[in-house]
Tab-separated table of C-alpha atoms in Angstrom:
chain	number	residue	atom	x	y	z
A	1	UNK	CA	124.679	274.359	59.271
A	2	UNK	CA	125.382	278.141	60.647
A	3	UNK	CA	127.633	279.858	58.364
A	4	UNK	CA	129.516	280.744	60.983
A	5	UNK	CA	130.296	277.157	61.927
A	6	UNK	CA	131.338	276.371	58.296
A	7	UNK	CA	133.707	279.250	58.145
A	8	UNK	CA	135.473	278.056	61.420
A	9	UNK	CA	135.478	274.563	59.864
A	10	UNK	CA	137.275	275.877	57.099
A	11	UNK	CA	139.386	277.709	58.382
A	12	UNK	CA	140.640	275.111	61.106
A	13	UNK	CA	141.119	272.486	58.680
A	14	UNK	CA	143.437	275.192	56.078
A	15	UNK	CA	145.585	275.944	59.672
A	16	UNK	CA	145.924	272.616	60.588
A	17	UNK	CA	146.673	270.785	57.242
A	18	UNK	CA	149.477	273.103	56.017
A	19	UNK	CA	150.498	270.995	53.558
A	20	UNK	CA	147.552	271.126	52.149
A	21	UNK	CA	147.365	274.474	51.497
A	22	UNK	CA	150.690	274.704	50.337
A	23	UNK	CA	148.999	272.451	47.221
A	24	UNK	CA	146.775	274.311	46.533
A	25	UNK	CA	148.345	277.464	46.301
A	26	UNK	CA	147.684	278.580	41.935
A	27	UNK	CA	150.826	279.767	40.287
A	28	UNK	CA	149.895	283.261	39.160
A	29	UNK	CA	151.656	285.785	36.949
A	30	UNK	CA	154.598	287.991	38.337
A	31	UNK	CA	154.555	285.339	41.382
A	32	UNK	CA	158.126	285.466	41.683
A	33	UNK	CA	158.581	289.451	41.076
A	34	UNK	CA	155.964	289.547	44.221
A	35	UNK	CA	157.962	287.078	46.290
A	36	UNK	CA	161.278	288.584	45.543
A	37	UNK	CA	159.569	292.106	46.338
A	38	UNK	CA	158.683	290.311	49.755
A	39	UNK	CA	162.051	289.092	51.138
A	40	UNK	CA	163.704	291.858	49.884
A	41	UNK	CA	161.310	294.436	51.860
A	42	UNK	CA	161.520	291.793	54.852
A	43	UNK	CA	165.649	291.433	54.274
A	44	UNK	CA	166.402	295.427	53.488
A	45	UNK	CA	163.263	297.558	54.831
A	46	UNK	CA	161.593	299.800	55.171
A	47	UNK	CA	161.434	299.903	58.958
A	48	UNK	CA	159.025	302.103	59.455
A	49	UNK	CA	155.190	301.813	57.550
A	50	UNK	CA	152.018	300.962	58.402
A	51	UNK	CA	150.473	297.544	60.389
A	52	UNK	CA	147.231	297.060	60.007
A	53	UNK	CA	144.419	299.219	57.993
A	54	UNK	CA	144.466	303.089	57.981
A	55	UNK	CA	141.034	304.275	57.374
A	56	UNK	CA	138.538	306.990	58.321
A	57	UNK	CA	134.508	305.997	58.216
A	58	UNK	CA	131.647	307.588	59.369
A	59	UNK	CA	128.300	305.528	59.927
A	60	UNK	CA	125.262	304.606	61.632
A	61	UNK	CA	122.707	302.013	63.090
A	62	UNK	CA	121.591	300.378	59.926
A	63	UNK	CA	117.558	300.311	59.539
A	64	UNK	CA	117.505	303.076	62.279
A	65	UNK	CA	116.713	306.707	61.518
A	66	UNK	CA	120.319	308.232	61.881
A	67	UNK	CA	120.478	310.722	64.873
A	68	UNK	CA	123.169	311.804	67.103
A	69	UNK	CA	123.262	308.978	69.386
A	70	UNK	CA	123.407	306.160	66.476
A	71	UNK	CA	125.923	307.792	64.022
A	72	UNK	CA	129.821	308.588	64.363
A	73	UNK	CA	133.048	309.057	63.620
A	74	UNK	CA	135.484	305.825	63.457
A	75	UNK	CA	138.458	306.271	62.127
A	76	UNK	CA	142.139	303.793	62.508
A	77	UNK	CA	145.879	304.619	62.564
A	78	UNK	CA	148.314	301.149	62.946
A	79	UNK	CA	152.063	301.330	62.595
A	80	UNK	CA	154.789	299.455	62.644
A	81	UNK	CA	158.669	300.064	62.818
A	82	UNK	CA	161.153	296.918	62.705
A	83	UNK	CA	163.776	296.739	65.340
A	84	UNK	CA	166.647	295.201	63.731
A	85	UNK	CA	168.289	295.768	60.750
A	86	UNK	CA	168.912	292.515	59.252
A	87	UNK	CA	166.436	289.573	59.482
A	88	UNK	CA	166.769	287.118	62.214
A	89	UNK	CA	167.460	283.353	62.425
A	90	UNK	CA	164.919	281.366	60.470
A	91	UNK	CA	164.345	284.189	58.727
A	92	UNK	CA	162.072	286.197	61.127
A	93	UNK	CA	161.906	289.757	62.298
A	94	UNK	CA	161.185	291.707	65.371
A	95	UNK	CA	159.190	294.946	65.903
A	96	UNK	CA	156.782	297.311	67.586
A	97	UNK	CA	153.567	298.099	67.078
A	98	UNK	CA	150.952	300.300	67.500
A	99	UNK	CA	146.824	300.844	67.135
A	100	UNK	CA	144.459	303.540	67.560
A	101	UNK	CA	141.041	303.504	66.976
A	102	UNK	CA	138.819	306.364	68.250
A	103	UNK	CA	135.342	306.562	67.849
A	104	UNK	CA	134.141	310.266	67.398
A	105	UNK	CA	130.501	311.467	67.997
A	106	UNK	CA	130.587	314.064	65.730
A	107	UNK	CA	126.942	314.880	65.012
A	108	UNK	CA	126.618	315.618	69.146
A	109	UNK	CA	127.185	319.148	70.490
A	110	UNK	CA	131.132	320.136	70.926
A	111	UNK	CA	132.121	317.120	68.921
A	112	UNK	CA	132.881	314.988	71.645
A	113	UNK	CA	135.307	312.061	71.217
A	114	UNK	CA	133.614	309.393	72.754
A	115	UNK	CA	136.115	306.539	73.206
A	116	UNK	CA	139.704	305.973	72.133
A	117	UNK	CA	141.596	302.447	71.983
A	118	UNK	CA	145.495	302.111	72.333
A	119	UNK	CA	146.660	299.439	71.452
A	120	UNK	CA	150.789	298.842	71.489
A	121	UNK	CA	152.441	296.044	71.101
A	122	UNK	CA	156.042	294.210	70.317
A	123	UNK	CA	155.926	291.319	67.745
A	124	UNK	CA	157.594	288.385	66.293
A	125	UNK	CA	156.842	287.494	62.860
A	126	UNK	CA	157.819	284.422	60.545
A	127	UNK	CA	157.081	283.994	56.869
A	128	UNK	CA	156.736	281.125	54.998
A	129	UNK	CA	157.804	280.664	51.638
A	130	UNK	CA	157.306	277.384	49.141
A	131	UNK	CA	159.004	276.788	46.107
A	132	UNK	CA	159.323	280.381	45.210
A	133	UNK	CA	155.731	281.155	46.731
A	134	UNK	CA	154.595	283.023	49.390
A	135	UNK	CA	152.323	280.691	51.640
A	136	UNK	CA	151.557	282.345	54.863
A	137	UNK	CA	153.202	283.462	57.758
A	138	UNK	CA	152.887	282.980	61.807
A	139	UNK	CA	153.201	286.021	64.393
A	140	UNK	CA	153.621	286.189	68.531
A	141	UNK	CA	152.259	289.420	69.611
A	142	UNK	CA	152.575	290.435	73.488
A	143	UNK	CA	150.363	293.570	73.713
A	144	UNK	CA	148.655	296.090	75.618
A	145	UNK	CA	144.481	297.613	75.053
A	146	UNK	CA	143.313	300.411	77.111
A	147	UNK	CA	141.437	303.518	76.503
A	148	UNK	CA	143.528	305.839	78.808
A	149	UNK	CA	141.253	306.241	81.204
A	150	UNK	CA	141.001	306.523	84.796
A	151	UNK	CA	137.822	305.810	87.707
A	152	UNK	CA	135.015	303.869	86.363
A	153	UNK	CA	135.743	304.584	82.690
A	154	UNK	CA	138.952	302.739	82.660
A	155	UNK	CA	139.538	299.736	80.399
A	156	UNK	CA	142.355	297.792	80.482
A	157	UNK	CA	144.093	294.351	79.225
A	158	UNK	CA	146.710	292.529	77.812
A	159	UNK	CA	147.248	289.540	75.612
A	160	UNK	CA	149.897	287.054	74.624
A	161	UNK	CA	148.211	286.172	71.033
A	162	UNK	CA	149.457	283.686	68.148
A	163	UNK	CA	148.445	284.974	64.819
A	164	UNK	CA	148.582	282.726	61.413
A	165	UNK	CA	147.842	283.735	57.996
A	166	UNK	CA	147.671	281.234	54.905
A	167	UNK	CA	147.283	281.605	51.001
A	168	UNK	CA	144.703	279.496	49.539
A	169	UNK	CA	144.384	280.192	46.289
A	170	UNK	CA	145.572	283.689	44.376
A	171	UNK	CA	142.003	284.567	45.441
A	172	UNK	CA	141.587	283.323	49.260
A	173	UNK	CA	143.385	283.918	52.362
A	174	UNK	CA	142.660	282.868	55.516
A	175	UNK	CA	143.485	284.089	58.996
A	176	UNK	CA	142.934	283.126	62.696
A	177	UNK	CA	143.943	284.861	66.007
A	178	UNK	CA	144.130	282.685	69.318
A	179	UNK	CA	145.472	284.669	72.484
A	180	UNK	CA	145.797	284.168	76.392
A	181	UNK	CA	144.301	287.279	78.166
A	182	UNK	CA	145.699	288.797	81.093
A	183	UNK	CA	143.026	291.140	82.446
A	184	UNK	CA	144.277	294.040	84.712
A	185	UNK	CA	141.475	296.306	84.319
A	186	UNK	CA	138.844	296.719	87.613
A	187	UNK	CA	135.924	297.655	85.503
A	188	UNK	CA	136.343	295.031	82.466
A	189	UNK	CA	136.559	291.674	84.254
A	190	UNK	CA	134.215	290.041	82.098
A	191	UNK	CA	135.703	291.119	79.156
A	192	UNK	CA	135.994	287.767	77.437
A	193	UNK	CA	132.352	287.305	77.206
A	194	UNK	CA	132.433	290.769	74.939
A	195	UNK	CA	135.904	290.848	73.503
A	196	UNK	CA	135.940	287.108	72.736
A	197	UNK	CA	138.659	284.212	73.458
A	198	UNK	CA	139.720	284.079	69.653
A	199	UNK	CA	139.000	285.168	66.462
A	200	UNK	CA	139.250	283.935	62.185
A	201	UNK	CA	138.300	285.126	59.254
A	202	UNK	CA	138.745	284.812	54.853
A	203	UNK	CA	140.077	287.595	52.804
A	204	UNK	CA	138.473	287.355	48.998
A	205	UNK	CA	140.198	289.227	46.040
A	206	UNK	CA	138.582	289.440	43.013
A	207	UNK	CA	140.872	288.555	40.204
A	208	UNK	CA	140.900	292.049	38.860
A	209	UNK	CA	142.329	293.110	42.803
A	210	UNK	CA	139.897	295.612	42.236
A	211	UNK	CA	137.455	294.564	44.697
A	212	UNK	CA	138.465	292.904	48.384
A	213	UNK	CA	135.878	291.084	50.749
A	214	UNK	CA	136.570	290.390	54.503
A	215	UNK	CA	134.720	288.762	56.969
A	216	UNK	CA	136.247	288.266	60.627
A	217	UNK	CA	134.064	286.384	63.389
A	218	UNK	CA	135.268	286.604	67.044
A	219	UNK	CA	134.295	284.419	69.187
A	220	UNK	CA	132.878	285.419	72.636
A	221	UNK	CA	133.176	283.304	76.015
A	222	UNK	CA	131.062	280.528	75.933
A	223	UNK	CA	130.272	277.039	74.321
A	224	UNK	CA	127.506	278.654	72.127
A	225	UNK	CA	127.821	279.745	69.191
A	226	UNK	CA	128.250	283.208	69.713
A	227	UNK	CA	130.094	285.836	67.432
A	228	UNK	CA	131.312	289.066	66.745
A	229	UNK	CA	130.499	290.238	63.047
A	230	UNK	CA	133.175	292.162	60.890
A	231	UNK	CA	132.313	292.279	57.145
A	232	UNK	CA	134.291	294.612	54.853
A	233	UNK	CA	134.077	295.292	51.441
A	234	UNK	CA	136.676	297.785	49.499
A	235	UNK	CA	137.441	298.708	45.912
A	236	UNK	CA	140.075	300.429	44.814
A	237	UNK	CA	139.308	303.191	42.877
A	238	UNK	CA	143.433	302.999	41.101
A	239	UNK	CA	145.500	300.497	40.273
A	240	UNK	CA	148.630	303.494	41.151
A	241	UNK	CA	147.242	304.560	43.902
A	242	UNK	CA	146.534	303.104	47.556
A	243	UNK	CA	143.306	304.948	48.483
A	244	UNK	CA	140.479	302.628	48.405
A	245	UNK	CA	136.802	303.180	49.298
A	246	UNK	CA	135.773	301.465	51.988
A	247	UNK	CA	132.717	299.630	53.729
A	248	UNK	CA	132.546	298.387	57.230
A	249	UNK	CA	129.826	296.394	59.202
A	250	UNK	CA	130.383	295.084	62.914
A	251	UNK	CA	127.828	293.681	64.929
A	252	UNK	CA	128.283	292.246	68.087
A	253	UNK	CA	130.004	293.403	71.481
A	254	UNK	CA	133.607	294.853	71.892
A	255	UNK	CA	134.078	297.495	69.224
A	256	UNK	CA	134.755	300.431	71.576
A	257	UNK	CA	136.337	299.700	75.110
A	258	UNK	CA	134.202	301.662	77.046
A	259	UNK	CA	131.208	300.550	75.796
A	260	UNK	CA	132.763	296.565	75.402
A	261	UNK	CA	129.684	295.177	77.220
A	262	UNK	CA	126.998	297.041	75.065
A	263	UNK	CA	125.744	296.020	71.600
A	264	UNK	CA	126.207	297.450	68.383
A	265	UNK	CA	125.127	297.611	65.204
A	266	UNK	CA	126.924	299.994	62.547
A	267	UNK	CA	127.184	300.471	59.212
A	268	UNK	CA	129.987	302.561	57.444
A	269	UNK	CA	131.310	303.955	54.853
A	270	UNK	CA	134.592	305.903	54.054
A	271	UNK	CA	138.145	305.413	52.948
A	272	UNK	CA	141.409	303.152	53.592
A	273	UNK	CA	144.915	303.577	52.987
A	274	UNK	CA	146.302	299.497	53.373
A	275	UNK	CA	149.904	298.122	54.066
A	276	UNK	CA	151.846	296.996	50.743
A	277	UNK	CA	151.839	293.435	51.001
A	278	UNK	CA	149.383	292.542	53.972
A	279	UNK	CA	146.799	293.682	56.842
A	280	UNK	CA	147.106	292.498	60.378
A	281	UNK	CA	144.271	291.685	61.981
């Protein structure tokens, strides 16, 4: 069966059988000092930090002979800022958010900047907590994408999208994104056969949390089976410090805006500076 297949299997069954998961969850050491840590950042603050990874990579077309045209500049900023100052009935809390990704062609003459995503966004977010564990949480986003653009480089569209993240084991998370589009952009109509309908993924930590191993598939238009690749890989070079080294393969459709409806392939390298507790996806 296509790997791909099983990991949507998987994942499916971990989303839909919460119970389940909640079993399986392995009490580790310093579990309670982490889920105290957790409600009291979620109860007292900070307001303001970071959303999903920060990192800077620069890459090209692996098993191609680098050259100007295959090799760039990507680098990430996500942040996030709460907007109330208590947490909200059922223990929830509000806030805004914001994403930019720009890819950067800086091997080309002038160092043009090729493409840059915004992506802003207001949230709600539960957590879920069992028996003095932390088991997952579940997130409504309403948010914009666009690349700022105007004439027949514009890209533009929005999303309502339901996010849910669940704890495994002490080892394996696993997360899925679902989302109604609501395309406003002239020149990106077809954008869900690119930019996909949905997407899930598993997060693997070593038991070290030295080493951390993503893969995220989204899932284009259509009843094949047709995906967009994200595999990450990052080590963290300090237990003290938060800059990790960090590896990044996509393959697929969708990665820049302007170029939604082209394929690429890209390997990179680089470093990533990653929210306390947990990424966004």
């Amino acid at each position: 069966m296509n790997r791909s297949i099983i990991a949507l299997l998987f994942l499916f069954l971990s989303l839909s059988l919460p119970d389940v998961a909640k079993a399986q969850i392995i009490p580790v050491e310093n579990q309670k000092e982490f889920v105290d840590s957790l409600k009291h950042e979620l109860e007292y603050g900070p307001y303001f930090g970071l959303y999903k990874d920060n990192y800077f990579t620069v890459g090209t077309t692996p098993f191609h002979k680098p050259t100007a045209t295959n090799s760039d500049v990507k680098f990430q900023i996500s942040l996030a800022i709460r907007l109330t100052d208590t947490v909200l009935p059922w223990n929830s809390f509000l806030f805004l958010m914001y994403t930019q990704k720009t890819f950067w062609n800086v091997f080309e003459n002038s160092l043009p900047m090729h493409d840059l995503n915004f992506n802003p966004g207001i949230g709600w977010s539960k957590p879920f907590f069992n028996k003095n564990r932390y088991v997952g949480k579940l997130t409504l986003l309403v948010e914009h994408e666009s690349n700022g653009r105007d004439g027949e480089d514009s890209r533009s569209w929005n999303r309502i999208s339901f996010y849910g993240s669940t704890i495994i084991d002490e080892w394996l998370m696993v997360h899925a994104k679902f989302w109604i589009p609501i395309i406003d952009g002239e020149n990106n109509k077809d954008i869900l056969r690119y930019c996909g309908i949905y997407q899930s993924g598993v997060v693997i930590t070593t038991p070290n949390k030295k080493f951390n191993f993503g893969l995220t598939l989204v899932k284009r238009e259509g009843w094949n089976f047709n995906f967009n690749t994200i595999f990450e890989a990052i080590w963290k070079v300090h237990e003290k410090s938060n800059l990790n080294l960090f590896l990044q393969y996509y393959n697929g459709y969708g990665e820049s805006l302007l170029d939604y409806n082209q394929f690429h392939s890209r390997l990179r390298v680089g470093i990533i500076f990653k929210p306390r507790f947990f990424s966004e996806f």
